[in-house]
CSV table of C-alpha atoms in Angstrom, one decimal:
chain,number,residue,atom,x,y,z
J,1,UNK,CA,-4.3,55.9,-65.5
J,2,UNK,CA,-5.9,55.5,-62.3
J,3,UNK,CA,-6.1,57.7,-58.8
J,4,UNK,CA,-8.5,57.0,-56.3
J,5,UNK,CA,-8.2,58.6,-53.8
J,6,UNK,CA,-9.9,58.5,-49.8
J,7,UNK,CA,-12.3,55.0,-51.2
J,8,UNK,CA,-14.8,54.1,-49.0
J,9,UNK,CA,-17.6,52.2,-49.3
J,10,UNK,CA,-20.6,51.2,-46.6
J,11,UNK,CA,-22.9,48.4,-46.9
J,12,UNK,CA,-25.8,49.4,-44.4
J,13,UNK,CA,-23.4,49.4,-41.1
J,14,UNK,CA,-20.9,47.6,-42.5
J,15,UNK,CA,-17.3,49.5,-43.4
J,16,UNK,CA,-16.2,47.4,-46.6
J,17,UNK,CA,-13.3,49.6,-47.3
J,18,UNK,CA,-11.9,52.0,-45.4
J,19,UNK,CA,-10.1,55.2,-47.0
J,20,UNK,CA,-8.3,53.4,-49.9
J,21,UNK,CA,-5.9,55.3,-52.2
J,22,UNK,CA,-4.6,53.1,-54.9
J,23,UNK,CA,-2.4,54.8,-57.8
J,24,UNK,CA,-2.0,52.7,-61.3
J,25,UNK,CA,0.0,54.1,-64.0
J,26,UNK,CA,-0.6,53.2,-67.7
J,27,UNK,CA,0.9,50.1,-69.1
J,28,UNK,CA,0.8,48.5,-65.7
J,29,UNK,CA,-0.3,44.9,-64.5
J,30,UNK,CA,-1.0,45.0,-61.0
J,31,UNK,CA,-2.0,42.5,-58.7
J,32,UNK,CA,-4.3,42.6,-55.6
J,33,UNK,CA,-4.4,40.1,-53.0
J,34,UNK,CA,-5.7,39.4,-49.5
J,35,UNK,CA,-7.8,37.5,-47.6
J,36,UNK,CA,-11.8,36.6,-48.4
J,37,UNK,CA,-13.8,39.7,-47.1
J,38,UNK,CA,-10.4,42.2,-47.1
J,39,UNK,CA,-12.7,44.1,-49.8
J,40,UNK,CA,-10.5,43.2,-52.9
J,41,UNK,CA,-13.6,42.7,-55.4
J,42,UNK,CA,-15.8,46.1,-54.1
J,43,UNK,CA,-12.8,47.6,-54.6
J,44,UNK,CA,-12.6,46.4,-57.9
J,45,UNK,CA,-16.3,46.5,-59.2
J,46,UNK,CA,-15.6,50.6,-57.8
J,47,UNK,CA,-12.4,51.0,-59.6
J,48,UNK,CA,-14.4,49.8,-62.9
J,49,UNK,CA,-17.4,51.9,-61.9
J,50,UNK,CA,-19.8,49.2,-61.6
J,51,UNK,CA,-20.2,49.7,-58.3
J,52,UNK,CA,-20.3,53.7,-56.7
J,53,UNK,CA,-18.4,54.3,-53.6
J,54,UNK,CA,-19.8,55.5,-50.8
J,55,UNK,CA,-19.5,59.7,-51.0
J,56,UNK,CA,-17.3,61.4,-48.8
J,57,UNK,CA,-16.1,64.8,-48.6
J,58,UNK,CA,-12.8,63.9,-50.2
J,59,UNK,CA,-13.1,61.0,-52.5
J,60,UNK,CA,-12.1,61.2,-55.8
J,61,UNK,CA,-11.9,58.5,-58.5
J,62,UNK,CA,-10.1,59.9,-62.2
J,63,UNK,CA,-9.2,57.2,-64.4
J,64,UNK,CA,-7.5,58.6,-67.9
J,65,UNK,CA,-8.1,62.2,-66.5
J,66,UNK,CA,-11.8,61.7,-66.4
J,67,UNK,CA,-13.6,62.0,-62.5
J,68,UNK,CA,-15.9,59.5,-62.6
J,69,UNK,CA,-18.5,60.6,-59.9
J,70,UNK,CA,-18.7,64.0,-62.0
J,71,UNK,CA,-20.1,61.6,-64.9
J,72,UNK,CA,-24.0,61.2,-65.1
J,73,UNK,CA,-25.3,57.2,-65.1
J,74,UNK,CA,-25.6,57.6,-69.1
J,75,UNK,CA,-22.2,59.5,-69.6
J,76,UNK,CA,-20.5,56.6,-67.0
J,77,UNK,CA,-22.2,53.7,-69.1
J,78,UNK,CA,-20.4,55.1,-72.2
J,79,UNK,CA,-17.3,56.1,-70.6
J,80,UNK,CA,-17.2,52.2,-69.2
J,81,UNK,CA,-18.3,50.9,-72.6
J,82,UNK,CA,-15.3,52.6,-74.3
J,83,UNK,CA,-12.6,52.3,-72.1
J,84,UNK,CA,-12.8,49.4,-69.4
J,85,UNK,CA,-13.1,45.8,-70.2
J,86,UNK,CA,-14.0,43.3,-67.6
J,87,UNK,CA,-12.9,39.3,-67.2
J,88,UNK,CA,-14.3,37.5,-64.5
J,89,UNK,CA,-13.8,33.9,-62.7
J,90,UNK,CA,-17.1,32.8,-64.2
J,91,UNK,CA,-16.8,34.1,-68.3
J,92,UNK,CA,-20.3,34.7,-68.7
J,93,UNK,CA,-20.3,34.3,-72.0
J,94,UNK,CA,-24.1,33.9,-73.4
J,95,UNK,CA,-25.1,30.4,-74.2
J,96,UNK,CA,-27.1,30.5,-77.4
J,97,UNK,CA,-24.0,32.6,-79.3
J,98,UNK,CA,-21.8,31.7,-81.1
J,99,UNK,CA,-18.1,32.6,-79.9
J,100,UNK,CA,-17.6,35.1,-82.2
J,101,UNK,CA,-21.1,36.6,-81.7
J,102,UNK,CA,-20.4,36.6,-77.8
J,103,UNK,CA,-16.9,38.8,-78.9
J,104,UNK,CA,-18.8,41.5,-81.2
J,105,UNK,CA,-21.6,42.0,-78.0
J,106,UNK,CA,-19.8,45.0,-76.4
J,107,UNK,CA,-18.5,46.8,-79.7
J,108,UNK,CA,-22.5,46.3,-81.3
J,109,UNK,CA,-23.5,48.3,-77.6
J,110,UNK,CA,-20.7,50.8,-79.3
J,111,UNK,CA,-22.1,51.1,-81.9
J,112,UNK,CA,-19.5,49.2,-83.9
J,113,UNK,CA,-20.9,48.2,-87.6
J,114,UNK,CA,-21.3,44.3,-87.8
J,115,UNK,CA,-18.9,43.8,-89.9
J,116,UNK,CA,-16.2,46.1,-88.7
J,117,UNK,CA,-17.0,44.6,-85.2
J,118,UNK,CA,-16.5,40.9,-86.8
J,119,UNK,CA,-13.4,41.7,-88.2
J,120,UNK,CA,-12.0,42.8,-84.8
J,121,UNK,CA,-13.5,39.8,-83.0
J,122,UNK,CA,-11.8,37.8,-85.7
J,123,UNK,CA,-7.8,39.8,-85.2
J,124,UNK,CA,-9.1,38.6,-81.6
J,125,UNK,CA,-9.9,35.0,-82.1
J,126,UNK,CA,-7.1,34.5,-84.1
J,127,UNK,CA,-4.4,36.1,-81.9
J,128,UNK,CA,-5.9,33.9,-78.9
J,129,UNK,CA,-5.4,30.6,-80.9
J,130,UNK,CA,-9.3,30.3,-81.5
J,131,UNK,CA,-9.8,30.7,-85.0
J,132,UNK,CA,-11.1,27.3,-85.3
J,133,UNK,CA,-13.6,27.6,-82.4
J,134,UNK,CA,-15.7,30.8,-83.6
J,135,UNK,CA,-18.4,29.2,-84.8
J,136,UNK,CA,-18.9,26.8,-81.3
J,137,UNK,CA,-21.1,28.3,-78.9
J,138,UNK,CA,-19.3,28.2,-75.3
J,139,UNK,CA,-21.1,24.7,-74.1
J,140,UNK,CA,-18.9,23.0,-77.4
J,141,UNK,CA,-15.6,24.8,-75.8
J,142,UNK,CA,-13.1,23.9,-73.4
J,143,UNK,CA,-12.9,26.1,-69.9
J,144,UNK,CA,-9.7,27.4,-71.3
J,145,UNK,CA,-11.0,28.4,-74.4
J,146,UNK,CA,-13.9,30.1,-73.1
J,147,UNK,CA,-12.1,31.7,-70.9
J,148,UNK,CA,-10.5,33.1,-74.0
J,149,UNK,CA,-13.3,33.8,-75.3
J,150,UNK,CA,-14.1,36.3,-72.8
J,151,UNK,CA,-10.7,37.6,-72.9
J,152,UNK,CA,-11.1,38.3,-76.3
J,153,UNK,CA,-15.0,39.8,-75.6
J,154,UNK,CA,-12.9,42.0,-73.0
J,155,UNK,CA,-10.6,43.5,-75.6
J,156,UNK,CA,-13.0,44.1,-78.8
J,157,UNK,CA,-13.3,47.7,-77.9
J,158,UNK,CA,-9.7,48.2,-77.4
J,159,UNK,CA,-10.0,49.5,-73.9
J,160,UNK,CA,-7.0,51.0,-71.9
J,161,UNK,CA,-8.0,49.3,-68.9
J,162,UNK,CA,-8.9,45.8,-67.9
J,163,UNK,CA,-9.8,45.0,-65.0
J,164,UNK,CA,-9.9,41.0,-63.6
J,165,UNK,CA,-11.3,39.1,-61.1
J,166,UNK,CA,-10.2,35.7,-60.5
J,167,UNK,CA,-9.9,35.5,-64.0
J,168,UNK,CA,-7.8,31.6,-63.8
J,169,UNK,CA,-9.9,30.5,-60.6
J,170,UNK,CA,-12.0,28.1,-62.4
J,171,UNK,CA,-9.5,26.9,-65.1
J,172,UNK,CA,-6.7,24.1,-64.6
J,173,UNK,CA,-3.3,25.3,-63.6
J,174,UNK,CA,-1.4,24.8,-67.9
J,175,UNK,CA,-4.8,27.2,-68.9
J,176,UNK,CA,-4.0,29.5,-66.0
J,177,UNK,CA,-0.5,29.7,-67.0
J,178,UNK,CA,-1.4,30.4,-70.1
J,179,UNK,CA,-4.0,33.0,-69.4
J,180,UNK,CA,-1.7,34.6,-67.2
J,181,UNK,CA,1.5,35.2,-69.8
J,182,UNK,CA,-1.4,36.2,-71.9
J,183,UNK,CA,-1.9,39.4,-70.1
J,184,UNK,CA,1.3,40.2,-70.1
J,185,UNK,CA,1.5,39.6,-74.0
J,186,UNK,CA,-1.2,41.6,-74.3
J,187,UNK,CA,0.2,44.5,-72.1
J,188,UNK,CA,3.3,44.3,-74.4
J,189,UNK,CA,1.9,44.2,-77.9
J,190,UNK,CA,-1.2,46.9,-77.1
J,191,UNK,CA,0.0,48.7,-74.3
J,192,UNK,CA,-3.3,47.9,-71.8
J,193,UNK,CA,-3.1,48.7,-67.9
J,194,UNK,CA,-4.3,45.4,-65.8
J,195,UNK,CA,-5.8,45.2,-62.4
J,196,UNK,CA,-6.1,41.6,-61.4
J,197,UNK,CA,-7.6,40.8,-58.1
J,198,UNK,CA,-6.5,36.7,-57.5
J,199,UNK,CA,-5.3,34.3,-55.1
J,200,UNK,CA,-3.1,32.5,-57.3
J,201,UNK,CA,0.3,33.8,-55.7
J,202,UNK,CA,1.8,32.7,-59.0
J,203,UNK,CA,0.0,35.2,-61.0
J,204,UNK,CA,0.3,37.8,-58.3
J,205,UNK,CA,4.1,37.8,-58.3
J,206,UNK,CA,4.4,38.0,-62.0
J,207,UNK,CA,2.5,41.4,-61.6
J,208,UNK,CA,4.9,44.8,-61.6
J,209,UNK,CA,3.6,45.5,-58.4
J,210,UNK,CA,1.3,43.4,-55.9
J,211,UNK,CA,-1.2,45.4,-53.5
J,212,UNK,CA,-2.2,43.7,-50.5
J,213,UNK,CA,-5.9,45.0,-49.0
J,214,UNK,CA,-6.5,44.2,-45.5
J,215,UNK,CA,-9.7,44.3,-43.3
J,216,UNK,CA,-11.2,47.2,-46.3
J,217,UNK,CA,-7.2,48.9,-46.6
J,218,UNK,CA,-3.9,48.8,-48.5
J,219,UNK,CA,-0.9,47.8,-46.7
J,220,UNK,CA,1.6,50.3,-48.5
């Protein structure tokens, strides 16, 4: 699902990772922990080409097959669209929508008509327990629940890979416990890979395999 291999990435002088070779098969939830600064979210926001890595003679980056520094900006914003969705500490959900609108956002960038993409965002709302709560916008909803919400936003494409960042930092530990079974719910009933940068050791060691970065490399 994914091989990257020889990852590095510069920020002016600074080395932010250093040669990383990380290997996720599909169906997977893996974790990724370390200290502040080890390079855990760069690596991440690379992994989910948002980010580019810095080019060296030997880097490669193939998730599903697909080398991603072969794809042009327009091809990778596609590719991305389709296949990878994203859940972050802060949900970013847009304030003037409506939960439901805020789920249908990346399948209308699709393409998705509205009302197949409101059907979808509804399967989603529903298996997440927020049926009741897709007319709210995200001010009128719990940090749980929005937090659902943009799980729910993250699946409405049906993507093969997620990719998470923090993703229970801000909530209260009974929504981070549920947020974190979640994942693994969803990685039974649909079959998605998960890459989960977090401190929470908790969620870390419920992963099938925890990486640990340090100083911009993978301890193996």
């Amino acid at each position: 699902m994914i091989k990257g291999k020889n990852i590095h990435k510069y920020y002016d002088n600074l080395h932010v990772l250093k040669g990383v070779n990380i290997d996720v098969k599909k169906g997977e939830v893996v974790s990724i922990v370390g200290a502040s600064g080890a390079g855990k979210t760069t690596l991440l926001q690379i992994l989910g080409t948002l980010d580019k890595a810095s080019k060296t003679d030997s880097y490669s980056l193939k998730i599903n097959d697909t080398e991603i520094k072969s794809l042009s900006d327009k091809a990778l914003a596609k590719f991305r669209n389709e296949h990878i969705g994203f859940i972050f500490q802060f949900h970013q959900l847009l304030p003037e929508f409506t939960a439901l609108e805020n789920v249908c956002l990346p399948a209308f960038i699709k393409g998705t008509s509205k009302p197949e993409a409101e059907k979808r965002a509804k399967e989603l709302l529903s298996f997440l327990g927020l049926s009741h709560r897709s007319e709210h916008k995200p001010s009128e909803l719990s940090g749980g629940e929005q937090q659902r919400v943009a799980v729910a936003r993250a699946l409405v494409n049906n993507p093969d890979l997620i990719f998470a960042d923090e993703p229970s930092g801000n909530l209260d530990s009974e929504s981070a416990e549920n947020l974190h079974n979640l994942f693994f719910r969803l990685r039974d009933e649909f079959g998605q890979t998960f890459v989960i940068v977090t401190h929470n050791e908790e969620l870390a060691n419920m992963a099938d395999r925890k990486l640990v970065m340090i100083d911009g490399n993978m301890r193996h």
